[in-house]
Tab-separated table of C-alpha atoms in Angstrom:
chain	number	residue	atom	x	y	z
E	283	MET	CA	-0.898	-96.304	-8.484
E	284	ILE	CA	-0.365	-98.929	-5.220
E	285	VAL	CA	0.807	-96.386	-3.033
E	286	ASP	CA	-2.327	-94.652	-3.857
E	287	ARG	CA	-4.987	-97.540	-3.416
E	288	ARG	CA	-2.948	-98.346	-0.433
E	289	HIS	CA	-3.288	-94.765	1.259
E	290	ALA	CA	-7.509	-94.367	-0.489
E	291	CYS	CA	-8.146	-97.978	1.624
E	292	LEU	CA	-6.022	-96.406	4.860
E	293	PHE	CA	-8.109	-92.993	5.001
E	294	ALA	CA	-11.167	-95.899	4.243
E	295	LEU	CA	-11.226	-97.330	7.732
E	296	LEU	CA	-10.196	-94.257	9.130
E	297	CYS	CA	-12.336	-92.185	8.863
E	298	PRO	CA	-15.079	-92.451	10.390
E	299	ALA	CA	-12.463	-92.712	13.585
E	300	LEU	CA	-11.928	-89.220	12.023
E	301	LEU	CA	-15.271	-87.784	11.485
E	302	ALA	CA	-16.308	-88.653	14.748
E	303	ARG	CA	-13.628	-87.544	16.670
E	304	ALA	CA	-14.338	-83.887	14.257
E	305	GLN	CA	-18.607	-84.015	15.162
E	306	ALA	CA	-17.568	-84.625	19.582
E	307	LEU	CA	-14.955	-81.613	19.633
E	308	PRO	CA	-15.097	-77.947	18.472
E	309	ALA	CA	-13.671	-76.183	15.005
E	310	LEU	CA	-10.204	-75.274	15.500
E	311	ARG	CA	-10.184	-71.722	15.449
E	312	ILE	CA	-7.967	-69.969	11.992
E	313	ALA	CA	-7.157	-66.708	10.619
E	314	TRP	CA	-6.880	-66.048	6.766
E	315	SER	CA	-5.748	-62.548	6.136
E	316	ASP	CA	-5.168	-61.221	1.875
E	317	TYR	CA	-2.115	-62.036	1.184
E	318	PRO	CA	-2.736	-63.377	-2.497
E	319	PRO	CA	-2.083	-66.525	-3.412
E	320	PHE	CA	-1.619	-67.512	-0.597
E	321	GLN	CA	-4.395	-66.346	1.274
E	322	LEU	CA	-7.225	-64.270	-0.123
E	323	ARG	CA	-10.685	-63.625	0.065
E	324	GLY	CA	-12.823	-66.044	-2.959
E	325	GLU	CA	-15.831	-64.965	-5.033
E	326	ASN	CA	-17.649	-66.920	-2.669
E	327	GLY	CA	-17.053	-64.559	0.451
E	328	GLN	CA	-15.094	-67.583	1.497
E	329	PRO	CA	-11.422	-67.929	1.816
E	330	GLN	CA	-8.708	-69.954	-0.707
E	331	GLY	CA	-5.482	-69.824	-1.554
E	332	LEU	CA	-2.282	-71.959	-1.557
E	333	ASP	CA	-2.841	-71.607	2.862
E	334	VAL	CA	-5.972	-72.411	2.979
E	335	GLU	CA	-6.337	-75.600	1.174
E	336	LEU	CA	-3.437	-76.485	1.967
E	337	ILE	CA	-4.616	-76.861	6.119
E	338	GLU	CA	-7.630	-78.059	4.921
E	339	LEU	CA	-6.089	-80.961	4.228
E	340	ILE	CA	-4.070	-81.202	7.144
E	341	ALA	CA	-6.714	-80.559	9.263
E	342	GLN	CA	-8.706	-83.591	7.051
E	343	GLU	CA	-6.096	-86.073	8.121
E	344	ALA	CA	-5.872	-85.135	11.483
E	345	GLY	CA	-9.806	-85.119	11.897
E	346	GLU	CA	-10.434	-81.531	13.000
E	347	LYS	CA	-12.302	-78.790	11.327
E	348	LEU	CA	-11.616	-74.930	10.518
E	349	SER	CA	-13.410	-71.787	11.818
E	350	TRP	CA	-12.014	-69.656	9.203
E	351	SER	CA	-11.839	-65.271	10.272
E	352	ARG	CA	-10.266	-63.073	8.766
E	353	ARG	CA	-7.505	-60.940	10.797
E	354	PRO	CA	-5.194	-58.368	10.141
E	355	TRP	CA	-1.611	-60.355	10.210
E	356	ALA	CA	-0.135	-58.058	13.173
E	357	ARG	CA	-3.633	-59.394	15.086
E	358	GLN	CA	-2.797	-63.031	14.556
E	359	VAL	CA	0.235	-63.961	17.294
E	360	PRO	CA	-1.423	-61.473	20.103
E	361	ASP	CA	-5.166	-63.103	19.332
E	362	ILE	CA	-3.381	-66.638	19.472
E	363	SER	CA	-1.571	-65.084	23.266
E	364	GLN	CA	-4.699	-64.110	24.478
E	365	GLY	CA	-6.953	-67.717	23.019
E	366	GLU	CA	-8.315	-66.205	20.725
E	367	LEU	CA	-7.014	-68.033	18.051
E	368	ASP	CA	-6.158	-72.569	17.747
E	369	LEU	CA	-3.460	-72.167	15.221
E	370	MET	CA	-1.902	-69.592	12.629
E	371	GLY	CA	-0.140	-70.868	9.433
E	372	SER	CA	2.600	-69.844	7.189
E	373	ALA	CA	4.486	-69.041	10.707
E	374	THR	CA	8.044	-69.084	11.005
E	375	PRO	CA	9.428	-69.261	14.537
E	376	SER	CA	11.013	-67.183	17.305
E	377	PRO	CA	12.172	-67.340	20.697
E	378	GLU	CA	9.333	-64.963	21.417
E	379	ARG	CA	6.722	-67.335	19.729
E	380	LEU	CA	7.713	-70.142	21.148
E	381	ALA	CA	6.360	-68.527	24.385
E	382	LEU	CA	2.837	-68.783	23.292
E	383	GLY	CA	2.657	-71.852	21.539
E	384	GLU	CA	4.600	-74.927	20.116
E	385	PHE	CA	5.228	-74.759	15.549
E	386	THR	CA	4.468	-78.062	13.384
E	387	LEU	CA	6.123	-80.176	10.805
E	388	PRO	CA	6.512	-77.002	8.415
E	389	TYR	CA	4.186	-77.118	5.366
E	390	ARG	CA	5.245	-75.106	2.918
E	391	GLN	CA	8.927	-73.567	1.929
E	392	GLU	CA	7.538	-69.011	1.842
E	393	ARG	CA	10.920	-66.065	-0.439
E	394	VAL	CA	11.898	-63.820	1.502
E	395	ALA	CA	13.213	-60.531	-0.554
E	396	LEU	CA	13.755	-57.220	-0.838
E	397	ILE	CA	11.553	-55.315	-3.236
E	398	ALA	CA	11.072	-51.975	-4.699
E	399	LEU	CA	9.802	-50.345	-7.859
E	400	GLY	CA	11.911	-50.573	-10.791
E	401	PRO	CA	15.333	-50.705	-12.090
E	402	GLU	CA	17.557	-49.379	-8.328
E	403	SER	CA	21.082	-47.822	-10.128
E	404	ALA	CA	23.041	-48.811	-6.858
E	405	PRO	CA	23.304	-52.301	-6.442
E	406	VAL	CA	22.174	-53.988	-3.146
E	407	ARG	CA	23.672	-57.602	-2.643
E	408	ARG	CA	23.435	-57.268	1.132
E	409	LEU	CA	21.107	-55.468	3.149
E	410	ALA	CA	24.611	-53.847	4.567
E	411	ASP	CA	25.049	-52.386	1.937
E	412	LEU	CA	22.155	-50.016	2.535
E	413	LYS	CA	23.100	-48.357	5.982
E	414	GLY	CA	24.326	-44.176	5.831
E	415	ARG	CA	21.752	-45.069	2.846
E	416	ASN	CA	18.572	-41.639	3.424
E	417	LEU	CA	16.113	-44.520	2.930
E	418	ARG	CA	12.755	-46.854	4.502
E	419	ILE	CA	12.228	-50.549	4.212
E	420	GLY	CA	9.087	-50.999	4.850
E	421	PHE	CA	7.428	-54.476	6.497
E	422	ILE	CA	4.251	-56.117	7.470
E	423	ARG	CA	4.054	-55.513	11.376
E	424	GLY	CA	4.289	-58.588	13.058
E	425	VAL	CA	5.510	-60.562	10.640
E	426	THR	CA	8.810	-63.148	11.996
E	427	PHE	CA	10.978	-63.675	9.172
E	428	PRO	CA	14.102	-65.983	9.328
E	429	ALA	CA	16.492	-66.110	11.818
E	430	SER	CA	19.327	-64.951	8.537
E	431	VAL	CA	17.305	-62.128	7.701
E	432	ARG	CA	16.754	-61.333	11.661
E	433	GLN	CA	20.142	-61.427	12.514
E	434	ALA	CA	21.229	-59.229	10.523
E	435	LEU	CA	18.376	-56.617	10.714
E	436	GLU	CA	19.765	-56.277	14.258
E	437	ASP	CA	22.110	-54.100	13.300
E	438	PRO	CA	20.803	-50.590	14.433
E	439	GLU	CA	21.838	-48.709	11.226
E	440	LEU	CA	19.430	-51.484	10.014
E	441	ALA	CA	16.638	-50.914	12.520
E	442	SER	CA	16.167	-47.210	11.895
E	443	LEU	CA	15.163	-47.769	8.546
E	444	MET	CA	12.657	-50.001	8.576
E	445	VAL	CA	8.757	-49.041	9.095
E	446	PRO	CA	6.393	-50.870	10.323
E	447	LEU	CA	2.514	-51.717	7.704
E	448	TYR	CA	-0.108	-52.319	9.631
E	449	ALA	CA	-1.713	-54.679	7.445
E	450	ASN	CA	-0.309	-56.932	4.527
E	451	ASP	CA	-2.370	-55.346	1.411
E	452	LEU	CA	-0.743	-51.775	2.633
E	453	THR	CA	2.817	-52.866	1.187
E	454	LEU	CA	2.449	-52.052	-2.612
E	455	SER	CA	0.863	-48.500	-1.941
E	456	ALA	CA	3.589	-47.959	0.443
E	457	LEU	CA	5.835	-48.927	-2.583
E	458	ARG	CA	4.058	-46.812	-4.942
E	459	GLY	CA	2.661	-44.297	-2.794
E	460	HIS	CA	7.382	-43.461	-1.837
E	461	ARG	CA	6.078	-43.721	1.567
E	462	VAL	CA	9.531	-46.996	1.473
E	463	ASP	CA	12.197	-46.772	-0.823
E	464	TYR	CA	12.321	-51.008	-0.184
E	465	VAL	CA	9.182	-53.915	1.342
E	466	ILE	CA	10.931	-56.865	3.008
E	467	ASP	CA	8.265	-59.442	2.274
E	468	ASP	CA	7.803	-62.739	0.104
E	469	PRO	CA	8.005	-61.220	-3.765
E	470	THR	CA	5.162	-64.358	-4.900
E	471	THR	CA	2.270	-61.673	-3.624
E	472	LEU	CA	4.119	-58.682	-4.211
E	473	MET	CA	4.670	-59.348	-7.199
E	474	GLN	CA	1.075	-60.723	-8.185
E	475	ARG	CA	-0.376	-57.203	-6.436
E	476	ALA	CA	1.692	-55.665	-8.773
E	477	GLU	CA	0.271	-56.863	-11.855
E	478	ARG	CA	-3.315	-56.536	-11.081
E	479	GLN	CA	-3.665	-53.061	-10.080
E	480	ALA	CA	-2.123	-50.664	-12.615
E	481	GLY	CA	0.888	-49.130	-11.375
E	482	GLU	CA	5.060	-48.655	-11.759
E	483	PRO	CA	6.255	-52.316	-11.911
E	484	LEU	CA	8.265	-53.989	-8.731
E	485	LYS	CA	12.059	-55.274	-9.244
E	486	VAL	CA	13.510	-58.721	-6.572
E	487	VAL	CA	16.794	-56.300	-5.660
E	488	LEU	CA	18.117	-58.725	-3.376
E	489	GLU	CA	16.571	-62.694	-2.445
E	490	LEU	CA	17.380	-63.492	1.370
E	491	ALA	CA	16.144	-66.104	2.035
E	492	VAL	CA	13.641	-69.794	1.487
E	493	SER	CA	12.771	-70.437	4.664
E	494	PRO	CA	10.003	-73.391	5.839
E	495	VAL	CA	6.652	-71.990	7.062
E	496	HIS	CA	4.491	-73.793	9.873
E	497	LEU	CA	0.928	-74.068	11.888
E	498	PHE	CA	1.385	-72.354	14.770
E	499	VAL	CA	-0.655	-73.444	18.182
E	500	SER	CA	-2.283	-71.832	20.857
E	501	ARG	CA	-0.504	-72.572	24.177
E	502	HIS	CA	-4.225	-72.661	25.493
E	503	VAL	CA	-5.655	-74.860	22.892
E	504	LEU	CA	-2.869	-77.609	23.920
E	505	GLN	CA	-4.059	-77.318	27.180
E	506	LEU	CA	-7.450	-79.037	26.545
E	507	ARG	CA	-5.308	-81.278	23.178
E	508	PRO	CA	-2.049	-81.590	24.585
E	509	ASP	CA	-1.820	-84.132	21.366
E	510	LEU	CA	-3.179	-81.545	18.891
E	511	VAL	CA	0.636	-81.016	17.183
E	512	LYS	CA	1.658	-84.985	17.158
E	513	ARG	CA	-1.471	-85.867	15.221
E	514	LEU	CA	-0.744	-82.619	13.717
E	515	ASN	CA	1.974	-83.284	12.365
E	516	GLN	CA	1.500	-87.048	11.734
E	517	ALA	CA	-1.474	-85.479	9.459
E	518	ILE	CA	1.304	-83.152	7.519
E	519	GLN	CA	3.445	-86.386	6.204
E	520	ARG	CA	0.353	-88.287	6.148
E	521	ALA	CA	-1.320	-85.785	3.922
E	522	ARG	CA	2.098	-84.554	1.147
E	523	GLN	CA	0.855	-88.322	0.106
E	524	ARG	CA	-2.178	-88.010	-1.350
E	525	PRO	CA	-2.766	-86.882	-4.988
E	526	GLU	CA	-4.877	-84.153	-3.566
E	527	TRP	CA	-1.635	-82.722	-2.247
E	528	GLN	CA	0.194	-82.347	-5.462
E	529	ARG	CA	-2.985	-81.067	-7.569
E	530	VAL	CA	-3.048	-78.030	-5.318
E	531	LEU	CA	0.784	-77.299	-5.319
E	532	ALA	CA	-0.227	-77.607	-9.178
E	533	ARG	CA	-2.655	-74.425	-9.603
E	534	TYR	CA	-0.534	-72.462	-7.490
E	535	PRO	CA	2.349	-73.003	-9.918
E	536	GLY	CA	5.056	-70.515	-9.263
E	537	THR	CA	5.405	-70.763	-4.850
E	538	SER	CA	8.151	-72.266	-2.652
E	539	THR	CA	6.515	-75.479	-1.363
């Protein structure tokens, strides 16, 4: 309780300065896509979800306003590179992305798994077990997997099985429509979609990784606000100490945090 009071007093002292800064600067442009429970359209048409709520808390602590727009995941990195977006949430670092911007500290964890329809007869203990089989593996176009998964998929035999899907909401329909045999994705979102839409059940065949995700900050906005990553990192650390952070996590049980 003492920690909460101290934090509340500190935030009250900083609040006028943060508000003045937010009013003086243009809102940071960030996109969302249909990726429940992390990002989704709310009943009022506005974005909601775990990512949206956590990133809003981070922005408050950094004294920044956010301007959300809906864009397919495959468009977000190109828009970052062209300066049409300032931030990207739920982002995994890669050498290619580091040429376009910088990453903050992680703000949550995500799961990556191999998912299929119903029971899978042939056991899969590693991705290499799929080599030499007549099958297709779907993935969301533009996604960056954790390093261990990227390394496995560099195998030419596995790479030849990969089928890009343009939008997040196509993974379930691709599986149930038998256009792919497996999907590599965060199982939390795919299972939630499957529960809401009647059809064949899904199964997590192989857990591949649990990895941190970050805010990805465009180099274009860093030219105007060179201290932005530092301030966002400080804001992430402060936001994690706020009771509101834990309340947000409690509203989304079952997510990796």
